[in-house]
mmCIF file of C-alpha atoms and ligand atoms in Angstrom:
data_model
loop_
_atom_site.group_PDB
_atom_site.id
_atom_site.type_symbol
_atom_site.label_atom_id
_atom_site.label_comp_id
_atom_site.label_asym_id
_atom_site.label_seq_id
_atom_site.Cartn_x
_atom_site.Cartn_y
_atom_site.Cartn_z
ATOM 1 C CA MET A 1 -2.597 20.451 -9.671
ATOM 2 C CA GLY A 2 -2.189 17.287 -11.690
ATOM 3 C CA ALA A 3 -2.337 13.836 -10.253
ATOM 4 C CA LYS A 4 1.045 12.682 -9.089
ATOM 5 C CA PRO A 5 1.457 8.956 -8.663
ATOM 6 C CA LYS A 6 3.552 9.241 -5.528
ATOM 7 C CA THR A 7 0.983 11.269 -3.697
ATOM 8 C CA GLU A 8 -1.769 8.859 -4.595
ATOM 9 C CA ILE A 9 -3.755 8.060 -1.474
ATOM 10 C CA ILE A 10 -3.569 4.380 -0.736
ATOM 11 C CA CYS A 11 -5.467 4.307 2.510
ATOM 12 C CA ARG A 12 -8.523 6.488 2.262
ATOM 13 C CA CYS A 13 -9.651 5.870 5.810
ATOM 14 C CA ASN A 14 -6.556 7.364 7.340
ATOM 15 C CA ASN A 15 -5.488 9.470 4.371
ATOM 16 C CA VAL A 16 -2.130 7.790 3.956
ATOM 17 C CA SER A 17 -0.301 8.443 0.705
ATOM 18 C CA ARG A 18 1.783 6.044 -1.277
ATOM 19 C CA LYS A 19 4.792 8.216 -0.485
ATOM 20 C CA THR A 20 4.314 7.758 3.254
ATOM 21 C CA ILE A 21 3.998 4.022 2.827
ATOM 22 C CA GLU A 22 7.069 3.791 0.617
ATOM 23 C CA GLU A 23 9.037 5.736 3.201
ATOM 24 C CA ALA A 24 7.949 3.370 5.932
ATOM 25 C CA ILE A 25 9.054 0.404 3.829
ATOM 26 C CA ARG A 26 12.381 2.055 3.068
ATOM 27 C CA ASP A 27 12.750 2.699 6.769
ATOM 28 C CA GLY A 28 12.547 -1.021 7.350
ATOM 29 C CA ALA A 29 8.922 -2.141 7.432
ATOM 30 C CA GLN A 30 8.942 -5.767 6.312
ATOM 31 C CA THR A 31 5.430 -6.899 7.049
ATOM 32 C CA LEU A 32 1.949 -5.466 6.784
ATOM 33 C CA ASN A 33 1.926 -5.117 10.545
ATOM 34 C CA ASP A 34 5.017 -2.939 10.389
ATOM 35 C CA ILE A 35 3.230 -0.730 7.897
ATOM 36 C CA PHE A 36 0.142 -0.544 10.099
ATOM 37 C CA ASP A 37 2.273 0.547 13.035
ATOM 38 C CA ALA A 38 4.388 3.006 11.103
ATOM 39 C CA THR A 39 1.717 4.738 9.036
ATOM 40 C CA SER A 40 -1.733 3.745 10.359
ATOM 41 C CA ALA A 41 -2.607 2.652 6.825
ATOM 42 C CA GLY A 42 -4.607 -0.533 6.713
ATOM 43 C CA VAL A 43 -6.243 -0.268 10.093
ATOM 44 C CA GLY A 44 -9.073 2.154 9.361
ATOM 45 C CA PRO A 45 -12.816 1.696 9.814
ATOM 46 C CA CYS A 46 -13.286 0.071 6.399
ATOM 47 C CA GLY A 47 -11.534 -2.982 7.756
ATOM 48 C CA GLY A 48 -8.465 -2.685 5.611
ATOM 49 C CA SER A 49 -9.573 -2.665 1.984
ATOM 50 C CA CYS A 50 -6.319 -0.918 1.103
ATOM 51 C CA ARG A 51 -4.351 -3.954 2.223
ATOM 52 C CA ARG A 52 -4.800 -5.447 -1.219
ATOM 53 C CA LYS A 53 -2.556 -2.626 -2.419
ATOM 54 C CA LEU A 54 -0.218 -2.588 0.545
ATOM 55 C CA GLY A 55 0.538 -6.275 0.188
ATOM 56 C CA PRO A 56 1.696 -6.228 -3.443
ATOM 57 C CA LEU A 57 3.596 -2.972 -2.940
ATOM 58 C CA LEU A 58 5.522 -4.397 -0.028
ATOM 59 C CA GLU A 59 6.106 -7.721 -1.737
ATOM 60 C CA HIS A 60 7.419 -6.073 -4.879
ATOM 61 C CA TYR A 61 9.875 -4.016 -2.878
ATOM 62 C CA LEU A 62 11.089 -6.956 -0.827
ATOM 63 C CA LYS A 63 11.644 -8.971 -3.995
ATOM 64 C CA THR A 64 13.169 -6.344 -6.251
ATOM 65 C CA GLY A 65 14.385 -3.528 -4.000
ATOM 66 C CA GLN A 66 12.226 -0.995 -5.777
ATOM 67 C CA PHE A 67 8.656 0.124 -5.943
ATOM 68 C CA PRO A 68 6.440 -0.757 -8.887
ATOM 69 C CA GLU A 69 5.315 1.888 -11.337
ATOM 70 C CA THR A 70 1.729 0.938 -10.732
ATOM 71 C CA ILE A 71 0.380 -1.168 -7.940
ATOM 72 C CA THR A 72 -1.245 -4.399 -8.935
ATOM 73 C CA GLU A 73 -4.055 -4.982 -6.514
ATOM 74 C CA ASP A 74 -4.231 -8.387 -4.996
ATOM 75 C CA LEU A 75 -7.821 -9.447 -5.416
ATOM 76 C CA THR A 76 -7.348 -13.109 -4.762
ATOM 77 C CA GLY A 77 -9.934 -13.950 -2.211
ATOM 78 C CA LYS A 78 -9.254 -11.057 0.128
ATOM 79 C CA LEU A 79 -12.519 -9.275 -0.473
ATOM 80 C CA PRO A 80 -15.833 -10.278 -1.954
ATOM 81 C CA LYS A 81 -16.123 -9.564 -5.641
ATOM 82 C CA LYS A 82 -18.327 -6.670 -6.639
ATOM 83 C CA ASP A 83 -20.696 -7.458 -9.469
HETATM 84 S S1 LIG B 1 -8.630 2.349 3.216
HETATM 85 FE FE1 LIG B 1 -7.026 1.721 4.474
HETATM 86 S S2 LIG B 1 -8.015 0.921 6.205
HETATM 87 FE FE2 LIG B 1 -9.643 1.672 5.002
#
């Protein structure tokens, strides 16, 4: 099976796919908290490293009404830089 962008796993802790997250946003999630509640993405034991993807995905949808082709991770000060 080839890699399909929509089934990309965004939250590895809780095994939540991009598709599940997009559905939650389409269903009306407007904040990260809504996404946490609807999908359990972002609240796993890693402390939420996937939030840097959830944030931009949600923001893009709220601004444009569609999901981006690729998710631009928000690395601005959310997590320590790996060297
Ligand atoms: S990867 Fe989503 S909470 Fe850990």
